[in-house]
Coordinates of C-alpha atoms in Angstrom, one line a residue:
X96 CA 0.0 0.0 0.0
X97 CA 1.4 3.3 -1.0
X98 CA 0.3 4.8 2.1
X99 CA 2.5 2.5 4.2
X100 CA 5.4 3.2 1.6
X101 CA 5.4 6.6 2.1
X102 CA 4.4 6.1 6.4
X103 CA 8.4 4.6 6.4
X104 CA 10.1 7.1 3.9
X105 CA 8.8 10.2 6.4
X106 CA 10.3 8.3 9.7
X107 CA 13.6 9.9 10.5
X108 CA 16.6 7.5 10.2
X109 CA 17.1 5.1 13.0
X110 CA 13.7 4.7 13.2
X111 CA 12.0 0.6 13.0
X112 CA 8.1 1.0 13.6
X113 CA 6.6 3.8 12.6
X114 CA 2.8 4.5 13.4
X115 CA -0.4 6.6 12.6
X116 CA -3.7 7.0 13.9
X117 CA -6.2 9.7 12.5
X118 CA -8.9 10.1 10.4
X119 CA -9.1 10.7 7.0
X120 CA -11.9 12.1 4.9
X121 CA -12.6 14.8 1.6
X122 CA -10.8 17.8 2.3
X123 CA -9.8 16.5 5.9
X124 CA -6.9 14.4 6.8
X125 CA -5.5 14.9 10.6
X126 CA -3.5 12.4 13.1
X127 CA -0.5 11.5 14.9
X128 CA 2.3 9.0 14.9
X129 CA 4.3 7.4 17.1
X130 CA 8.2 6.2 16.2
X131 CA 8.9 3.3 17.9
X132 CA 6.3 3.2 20.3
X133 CA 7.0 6.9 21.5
X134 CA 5.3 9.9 20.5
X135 CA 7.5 12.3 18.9
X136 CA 8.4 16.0 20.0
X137 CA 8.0 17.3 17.2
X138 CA 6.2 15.7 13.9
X139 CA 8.3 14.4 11.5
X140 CA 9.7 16.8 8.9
X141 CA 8.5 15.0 5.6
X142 CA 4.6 15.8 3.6
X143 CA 4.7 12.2 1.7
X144 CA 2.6 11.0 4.2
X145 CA 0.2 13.0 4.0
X146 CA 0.4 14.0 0.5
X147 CA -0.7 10.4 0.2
X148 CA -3.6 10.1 2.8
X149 CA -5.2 13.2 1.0
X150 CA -4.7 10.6 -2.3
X151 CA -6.3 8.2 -0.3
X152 CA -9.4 10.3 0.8
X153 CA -10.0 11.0 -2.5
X154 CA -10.1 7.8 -3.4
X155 CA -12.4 7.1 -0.8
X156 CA -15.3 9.6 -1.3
X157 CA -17.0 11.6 1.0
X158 CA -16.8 9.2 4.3
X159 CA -15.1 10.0 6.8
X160 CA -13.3 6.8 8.3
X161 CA -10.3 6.3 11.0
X162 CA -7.1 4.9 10.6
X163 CA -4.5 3.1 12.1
X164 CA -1.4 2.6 9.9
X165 CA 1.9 0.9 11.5
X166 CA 4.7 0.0 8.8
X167 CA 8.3 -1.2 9.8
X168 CA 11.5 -1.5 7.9
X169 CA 11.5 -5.1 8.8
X170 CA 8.9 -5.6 6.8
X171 CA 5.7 -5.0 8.5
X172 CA 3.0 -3.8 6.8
X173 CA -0.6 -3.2 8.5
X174 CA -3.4 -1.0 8.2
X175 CA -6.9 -1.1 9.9
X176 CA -9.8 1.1 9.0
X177 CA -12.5 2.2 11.2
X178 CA -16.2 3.0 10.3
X179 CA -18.3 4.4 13.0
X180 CA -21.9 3.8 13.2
X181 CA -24.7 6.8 13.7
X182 CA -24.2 8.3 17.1
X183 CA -20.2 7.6 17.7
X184 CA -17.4 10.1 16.7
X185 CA -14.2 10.2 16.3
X186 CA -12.6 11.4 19.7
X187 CA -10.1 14.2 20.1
X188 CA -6.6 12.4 20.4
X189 CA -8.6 8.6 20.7
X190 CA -9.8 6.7 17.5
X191 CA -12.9 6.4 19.5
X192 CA -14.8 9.3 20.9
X193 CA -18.4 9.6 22.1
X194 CA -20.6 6.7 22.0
X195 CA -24.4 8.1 22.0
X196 CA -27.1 5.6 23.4
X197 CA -30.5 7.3 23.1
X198 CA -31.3 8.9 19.6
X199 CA -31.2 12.2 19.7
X200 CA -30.3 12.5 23.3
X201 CA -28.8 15.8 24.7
X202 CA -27.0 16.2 27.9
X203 CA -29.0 17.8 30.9
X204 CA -28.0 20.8 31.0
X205 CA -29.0 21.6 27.2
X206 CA -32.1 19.6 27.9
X207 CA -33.3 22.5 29.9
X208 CA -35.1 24.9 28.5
X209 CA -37.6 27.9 30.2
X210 CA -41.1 28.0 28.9
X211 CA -41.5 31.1 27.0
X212 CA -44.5 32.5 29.5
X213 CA -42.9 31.3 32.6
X214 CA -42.0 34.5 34.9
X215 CA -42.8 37.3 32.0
X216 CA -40.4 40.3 32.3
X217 CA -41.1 43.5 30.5
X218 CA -38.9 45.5 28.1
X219 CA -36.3 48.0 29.6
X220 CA -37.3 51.4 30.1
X221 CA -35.0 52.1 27.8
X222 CA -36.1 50.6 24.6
X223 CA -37.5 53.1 22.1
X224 CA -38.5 51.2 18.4
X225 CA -38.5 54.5 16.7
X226 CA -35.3 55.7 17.8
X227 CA -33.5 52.4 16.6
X228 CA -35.5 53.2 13.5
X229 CA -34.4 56.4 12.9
X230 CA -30.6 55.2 13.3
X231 CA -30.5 52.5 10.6
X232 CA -32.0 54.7 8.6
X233 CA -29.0 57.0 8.9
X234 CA -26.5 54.3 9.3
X235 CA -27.6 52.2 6.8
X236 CA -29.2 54.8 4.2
X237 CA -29.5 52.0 1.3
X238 CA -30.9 49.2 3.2
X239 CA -34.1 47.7 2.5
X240 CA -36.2 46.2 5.1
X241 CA -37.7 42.7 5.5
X242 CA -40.9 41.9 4.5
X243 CA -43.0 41.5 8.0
X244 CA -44.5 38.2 6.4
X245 CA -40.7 37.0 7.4
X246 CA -40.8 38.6 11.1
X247 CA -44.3 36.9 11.7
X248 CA -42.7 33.5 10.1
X249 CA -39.7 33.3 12.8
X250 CA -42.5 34.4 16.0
X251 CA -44.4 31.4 14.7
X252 CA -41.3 29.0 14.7
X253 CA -40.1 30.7 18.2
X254 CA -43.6 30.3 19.5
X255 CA -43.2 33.7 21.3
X256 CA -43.4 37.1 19.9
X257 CA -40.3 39.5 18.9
X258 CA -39.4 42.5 21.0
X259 CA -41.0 46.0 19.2
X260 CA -37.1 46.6 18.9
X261 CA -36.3 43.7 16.9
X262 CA -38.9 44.2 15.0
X263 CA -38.5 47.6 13.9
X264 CA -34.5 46.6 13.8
X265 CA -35.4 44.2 10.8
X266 CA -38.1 46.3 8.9
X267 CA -35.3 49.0 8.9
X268 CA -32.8 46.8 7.3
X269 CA -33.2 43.2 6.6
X270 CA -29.0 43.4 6.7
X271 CA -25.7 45.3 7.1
X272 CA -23.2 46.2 8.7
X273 CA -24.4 48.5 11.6
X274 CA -21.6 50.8 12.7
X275 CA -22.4 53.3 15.6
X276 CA -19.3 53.9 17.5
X277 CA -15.4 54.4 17.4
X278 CA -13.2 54.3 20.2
X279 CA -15.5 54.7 22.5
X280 CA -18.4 53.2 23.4
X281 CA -19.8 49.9 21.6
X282 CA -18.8 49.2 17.9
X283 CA -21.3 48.2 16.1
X284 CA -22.7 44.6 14.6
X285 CA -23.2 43.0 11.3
X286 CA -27.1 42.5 11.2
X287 CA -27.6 38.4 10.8
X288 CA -30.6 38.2 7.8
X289 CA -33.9 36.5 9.7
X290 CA -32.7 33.3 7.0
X291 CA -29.8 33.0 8.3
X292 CA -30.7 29.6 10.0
X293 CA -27.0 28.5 9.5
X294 CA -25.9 30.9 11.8
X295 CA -28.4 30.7 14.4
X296 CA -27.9 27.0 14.3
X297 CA -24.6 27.0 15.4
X298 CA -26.3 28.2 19.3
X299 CA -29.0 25.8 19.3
X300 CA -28.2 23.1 21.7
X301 CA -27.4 20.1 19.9
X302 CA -24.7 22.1 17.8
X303 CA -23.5 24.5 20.7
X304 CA -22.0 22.0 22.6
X305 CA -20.0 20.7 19.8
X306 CA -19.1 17.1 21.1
X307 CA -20.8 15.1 23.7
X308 CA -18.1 14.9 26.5
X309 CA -18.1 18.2 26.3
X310 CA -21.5 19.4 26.9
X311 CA -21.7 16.3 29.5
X312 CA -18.9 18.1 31.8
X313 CA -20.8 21.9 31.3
X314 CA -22.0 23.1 34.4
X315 CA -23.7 26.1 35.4
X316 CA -24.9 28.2 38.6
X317 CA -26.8 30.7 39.0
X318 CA -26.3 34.3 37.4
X319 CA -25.5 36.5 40.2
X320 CA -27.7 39.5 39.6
X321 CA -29.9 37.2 38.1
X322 CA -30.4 38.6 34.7
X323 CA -29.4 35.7 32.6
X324 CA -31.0 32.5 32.9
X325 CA -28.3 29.2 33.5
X326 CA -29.1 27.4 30.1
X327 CA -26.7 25.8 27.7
X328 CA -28.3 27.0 24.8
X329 CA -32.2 28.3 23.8
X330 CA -33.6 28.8 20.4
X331 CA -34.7 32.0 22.5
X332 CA -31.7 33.5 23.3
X333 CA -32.4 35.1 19.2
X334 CA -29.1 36.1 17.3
X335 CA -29.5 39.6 15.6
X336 CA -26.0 40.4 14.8
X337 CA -22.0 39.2 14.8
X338 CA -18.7 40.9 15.7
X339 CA -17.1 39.7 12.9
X340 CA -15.2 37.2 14.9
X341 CA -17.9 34.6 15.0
X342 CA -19.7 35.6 17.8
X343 CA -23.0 36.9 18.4
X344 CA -25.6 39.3 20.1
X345 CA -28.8 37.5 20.9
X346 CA -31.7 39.1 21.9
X347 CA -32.7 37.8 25.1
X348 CA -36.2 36.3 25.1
X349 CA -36.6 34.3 28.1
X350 CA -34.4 36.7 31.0
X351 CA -34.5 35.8 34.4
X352 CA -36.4 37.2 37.6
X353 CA -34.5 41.1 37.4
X354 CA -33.7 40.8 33.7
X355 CA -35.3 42.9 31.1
X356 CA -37.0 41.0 27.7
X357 CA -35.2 42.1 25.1
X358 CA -32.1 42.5 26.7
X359 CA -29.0 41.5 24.3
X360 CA -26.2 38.8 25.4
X361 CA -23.0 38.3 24.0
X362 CA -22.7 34.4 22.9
X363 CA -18.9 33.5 22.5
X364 CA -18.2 30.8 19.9
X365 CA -15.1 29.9 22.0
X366 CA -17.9 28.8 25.1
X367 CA -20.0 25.9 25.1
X368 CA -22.8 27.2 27.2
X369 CA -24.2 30.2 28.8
X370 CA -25.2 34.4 28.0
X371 CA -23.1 37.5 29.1
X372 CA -25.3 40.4 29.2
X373 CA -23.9 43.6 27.3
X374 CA -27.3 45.7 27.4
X375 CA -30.6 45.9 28.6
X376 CA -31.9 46.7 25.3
X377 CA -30.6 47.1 21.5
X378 CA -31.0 51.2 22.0
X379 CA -29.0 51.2 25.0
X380 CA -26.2 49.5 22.9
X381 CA -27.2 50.9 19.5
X382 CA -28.5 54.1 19.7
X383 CA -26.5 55.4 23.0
X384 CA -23.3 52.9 22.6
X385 CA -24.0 52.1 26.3
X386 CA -22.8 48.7 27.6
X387 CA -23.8 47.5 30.5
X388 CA -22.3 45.5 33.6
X389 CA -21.2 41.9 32.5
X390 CA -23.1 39.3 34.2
X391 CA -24.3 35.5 33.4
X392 CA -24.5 32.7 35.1
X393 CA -21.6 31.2 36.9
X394 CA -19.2 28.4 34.5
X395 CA -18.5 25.5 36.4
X396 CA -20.3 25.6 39.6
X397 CA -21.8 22.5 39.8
X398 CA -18.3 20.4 38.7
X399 CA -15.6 19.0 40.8
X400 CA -12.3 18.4 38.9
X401 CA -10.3 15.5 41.3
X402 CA -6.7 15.6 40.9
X403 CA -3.4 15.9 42.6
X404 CA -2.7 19.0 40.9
X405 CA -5.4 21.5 42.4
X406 CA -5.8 19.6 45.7
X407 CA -9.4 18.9 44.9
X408 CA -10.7 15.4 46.6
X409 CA -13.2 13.7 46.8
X410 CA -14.6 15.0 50.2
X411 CA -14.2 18.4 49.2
X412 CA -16.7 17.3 46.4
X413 CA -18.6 16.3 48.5
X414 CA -19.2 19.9 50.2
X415 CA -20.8 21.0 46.8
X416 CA -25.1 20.3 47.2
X417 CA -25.1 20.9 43.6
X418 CA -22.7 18.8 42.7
X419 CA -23.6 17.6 38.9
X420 CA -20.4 16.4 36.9
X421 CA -17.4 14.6 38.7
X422 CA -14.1 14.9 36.3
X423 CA -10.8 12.5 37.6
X424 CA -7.7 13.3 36.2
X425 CA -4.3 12.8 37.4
X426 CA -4.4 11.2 40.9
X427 CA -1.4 9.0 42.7
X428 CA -3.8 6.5 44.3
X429 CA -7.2 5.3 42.6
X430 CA -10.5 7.5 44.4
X431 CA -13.3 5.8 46.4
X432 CA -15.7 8.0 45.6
X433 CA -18.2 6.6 48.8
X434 CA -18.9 10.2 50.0
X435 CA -20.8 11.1 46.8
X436 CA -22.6 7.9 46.1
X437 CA -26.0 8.0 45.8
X438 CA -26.6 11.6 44.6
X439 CA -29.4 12.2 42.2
X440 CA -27.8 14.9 40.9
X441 CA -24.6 13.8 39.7
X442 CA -25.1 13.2 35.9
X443 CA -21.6 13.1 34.3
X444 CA -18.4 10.7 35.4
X445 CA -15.5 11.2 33.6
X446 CA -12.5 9.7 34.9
X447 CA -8.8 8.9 33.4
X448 CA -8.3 5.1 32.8
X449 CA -7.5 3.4 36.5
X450 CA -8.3 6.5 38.9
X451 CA -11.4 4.7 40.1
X452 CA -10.9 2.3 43.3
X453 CA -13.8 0.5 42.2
X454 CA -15.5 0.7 39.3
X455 CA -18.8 -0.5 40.3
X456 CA -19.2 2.6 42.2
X457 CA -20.2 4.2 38.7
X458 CA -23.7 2.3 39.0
X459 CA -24.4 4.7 42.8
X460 CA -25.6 7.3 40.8
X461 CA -29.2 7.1 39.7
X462 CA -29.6 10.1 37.4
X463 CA -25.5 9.3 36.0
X464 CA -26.3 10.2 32.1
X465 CA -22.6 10.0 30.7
X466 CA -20.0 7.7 31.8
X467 CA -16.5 8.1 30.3
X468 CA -13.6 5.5 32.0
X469 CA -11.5 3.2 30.6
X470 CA -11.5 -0.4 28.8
X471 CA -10.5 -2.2 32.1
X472 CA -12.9 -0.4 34.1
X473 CA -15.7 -1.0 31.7
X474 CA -14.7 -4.4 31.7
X475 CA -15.4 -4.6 35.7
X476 CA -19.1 -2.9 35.0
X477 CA -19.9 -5.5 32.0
X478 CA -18.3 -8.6 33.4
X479 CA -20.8 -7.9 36.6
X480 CA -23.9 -7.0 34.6
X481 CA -23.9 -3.4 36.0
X482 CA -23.7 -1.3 33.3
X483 CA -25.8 2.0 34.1
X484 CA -29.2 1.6 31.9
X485 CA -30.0 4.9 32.3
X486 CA -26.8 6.4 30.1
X487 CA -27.7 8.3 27.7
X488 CA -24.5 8.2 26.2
X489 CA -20.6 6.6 26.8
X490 CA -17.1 6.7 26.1
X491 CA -14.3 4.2 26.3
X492 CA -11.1 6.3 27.2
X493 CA -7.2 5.9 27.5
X494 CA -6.1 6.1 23.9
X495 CA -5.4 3.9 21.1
X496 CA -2.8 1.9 22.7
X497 CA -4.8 -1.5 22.0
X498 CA -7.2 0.1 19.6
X499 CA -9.1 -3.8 19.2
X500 CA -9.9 -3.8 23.3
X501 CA -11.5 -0.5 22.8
X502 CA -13.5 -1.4 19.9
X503 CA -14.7 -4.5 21.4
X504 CA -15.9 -2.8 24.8
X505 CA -17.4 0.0 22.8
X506 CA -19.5 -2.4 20.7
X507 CA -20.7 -4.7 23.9
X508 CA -21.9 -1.2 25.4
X509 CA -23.7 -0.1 22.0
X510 CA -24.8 -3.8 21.9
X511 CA -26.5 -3.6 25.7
X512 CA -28.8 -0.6 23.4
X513 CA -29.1 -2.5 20.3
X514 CA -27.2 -0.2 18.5
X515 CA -25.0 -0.2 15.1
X516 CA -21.8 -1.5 15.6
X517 CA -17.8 0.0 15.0
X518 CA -17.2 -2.0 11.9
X519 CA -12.9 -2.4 11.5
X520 CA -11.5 -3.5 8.5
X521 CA -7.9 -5.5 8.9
X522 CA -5.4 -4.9 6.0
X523 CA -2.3 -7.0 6.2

């Protein structure tokens, strides 16, 4: 296989057993090797390789599929291919990432979402429609407005009306760049066209939280002047305009107790969950440049990250009543985690391979959603029949090291759901 050819020829000299694990798809090839076992420093100099997995993707089509590729100058010669089912990925670093359960199924904190009518707020005192009028009208002399056929359309998808100020934001101009500042004060937004679904879409829930273990282990408390609700992502939090840098002002349709409706949030493309508030309504930020005090709810209050490096145990855990997601990393000893067994709240267990003094524990949590340890551990939880059936979804961590084990445990726990299966193909 030319692949393999050109695997050897990019090993630096000296080197026996060269290997690579990574993906490789149309337009997308991405992975790393190891020389003899060890992970370089730095990657190898030469571009054959990968001139010739981009060949290979090609010659593939448009599926995505892992690799592992391990050539020697002995003469070994082996490549297995990896085709994930619906509802696994390919993991971050691991061949194998997330292993969804449930169809469709969303982690709790993006499962929660605030009825529409539940605690009404009004509008600032602040927001004036015709004064937000009048300025795109000077700013944006040219712009036509949209139809209001296409305002009533998005209130019906919402299922809750548009503030007066978004409304008479998009019969102004329909889009542009809205500039209102310099130095001082705020800058200005490019308007986002009521079509742009592709936009908005990337703050829904299901696409905010990008991968699975990653909106498993968000948490949330509490905004402390309780403007901004705790939520992961809402349809109702609506984006009006960008910064150019991929981030957005939403218009804020579901604030919390002291909150305004209407206010605008800042949603950051670099965060996985939660609202800033910049304003406590589009004139205050528009027509005045006023920005208000930053607030949201809290990142990472309900999360306990275990590990010899920050000191955090397990009974200082413990101390935290809304303790949701426990994260294990680098420990010297293996945790009991007895003082937190038994919490309904607890939803998320993630835990580096052999930090857990008993795996069994895992099954002490009755609302546990997403469970994330590795192939030996697993192998305690299936060998005794006490594989969480509540998971809504799983991962088998500790790298590719024996990428077969992983494979196999990650197709008896899609198996325990009836699920597709990780189909490998064995090229020798």
């Amino acid at each position: 296989m030319p692949v393999l050819e050109a695997l050897l020829r990019d090993a630096p000299a000296g080197v026996e057993l060269v290997e690579f694990t990574g993906t490789v798809g149309t337009g997308s090839v991405g992975g790393s090797q190891r020389l003899d076992g060890e992970r370089p420093r730095h990657r190898p100099e030469g571009t054959e390789l990968f001139d010739a997995l981009h060949g290979a993707a090609s010659a593939i089509g448009g599926e995505q599929v892992g690799v592992v590729l391990r050539a020697s100058r002995s003469g070994r010669r082996e490549a297995d291919v990896v085709e994930l089912p619906e509802g696994a990925s390919y993991g971050m670093g691991d061949m194998i990432g997330d292993l969804v359960l449930v169809d469709g199924a969303l982690p709790g904190l993006y499962r929660r979402q605030t009825e529409p009518g539940a605690n009404p707020r009004p509008t600032a005192a602040s927001a004036d429609p015709a004064a937000l009028t009048r300025l795109v009208h000077q700013k944006l002399p040219d712009a036509a407005g949209a139809p209001a056929a296409q305002l009533a359309a998005v209130e019906e998808r919402l299922g809750v009306p548009l503030t007066d100020e978004v409304r008479a934001l998009y019969l102004a101009a329909a889009a542009g760049e809205l500039i209102v500042g310099g130095e001082d004060g705020f800058y200005g937004m490019a308007l986002i066209p009521l079509d742009d679904d592709e936009t908005r879409g990337w703050y829904l829930p299901g696409a905010r939280m990008s991968q699975w273990r990653f909106g498993a282990k968000e948490t949330l408390g509490p905004d402390p002047r309780r403007k901004v609700r705790p939520l992961g992502a809402t349809p109702l939090w609506f984006p009006v305009g960008h910064d150019w840098g991929g981030n957005t002002y939403a218009v804020d349709l579901v604030p919390d107790v002291d909150g305004h409706r209407g206010q605008v949030v800042f949603l950051d493309h670099e965060q996985n969950a939660g609202a800033t508030l910049v304003g406590e309504s589009l004139t205050e930020l528009l027509v005045h440049g006023r920005e208000g005090e930053p607030t949201g709810p809290v990142g990472g209050a309900g999360t306990a990250h275990v590990n010899d490096r920050n000191g955090t145990t397990v009974a200082a855990a413990a101390g935290n009543a809304e303790l949701e997601v426990v994260s294990l990393g680098l420990l010297d000893a293996p945790a009991d985690l007895t003082p937190l067994l038994d919490r309904p709240r607890v939803r998320t267990l993630d835990a580096l391979p052999g930090t857990l003094a008993d795996p069994r524990q895992a099954a002490r949590f009755p609302g546990l959603e997403y469970l994330s340890m590795g192939a030996d551990d697993w192998r305690i939880l299936l060998d005794a029949g006490e594989v969480p059936r509540q998971l809504l979804a799983a991962r088998v961590a500790g790298g590719d090291d024996d990428l077969a084990v992983v494979v196999a445990t990650a197709n008896e726990l899609l198996g325990l759901w009836d699920r597709p299966l990780i189909q490998v193909t064995r090229l020798r």
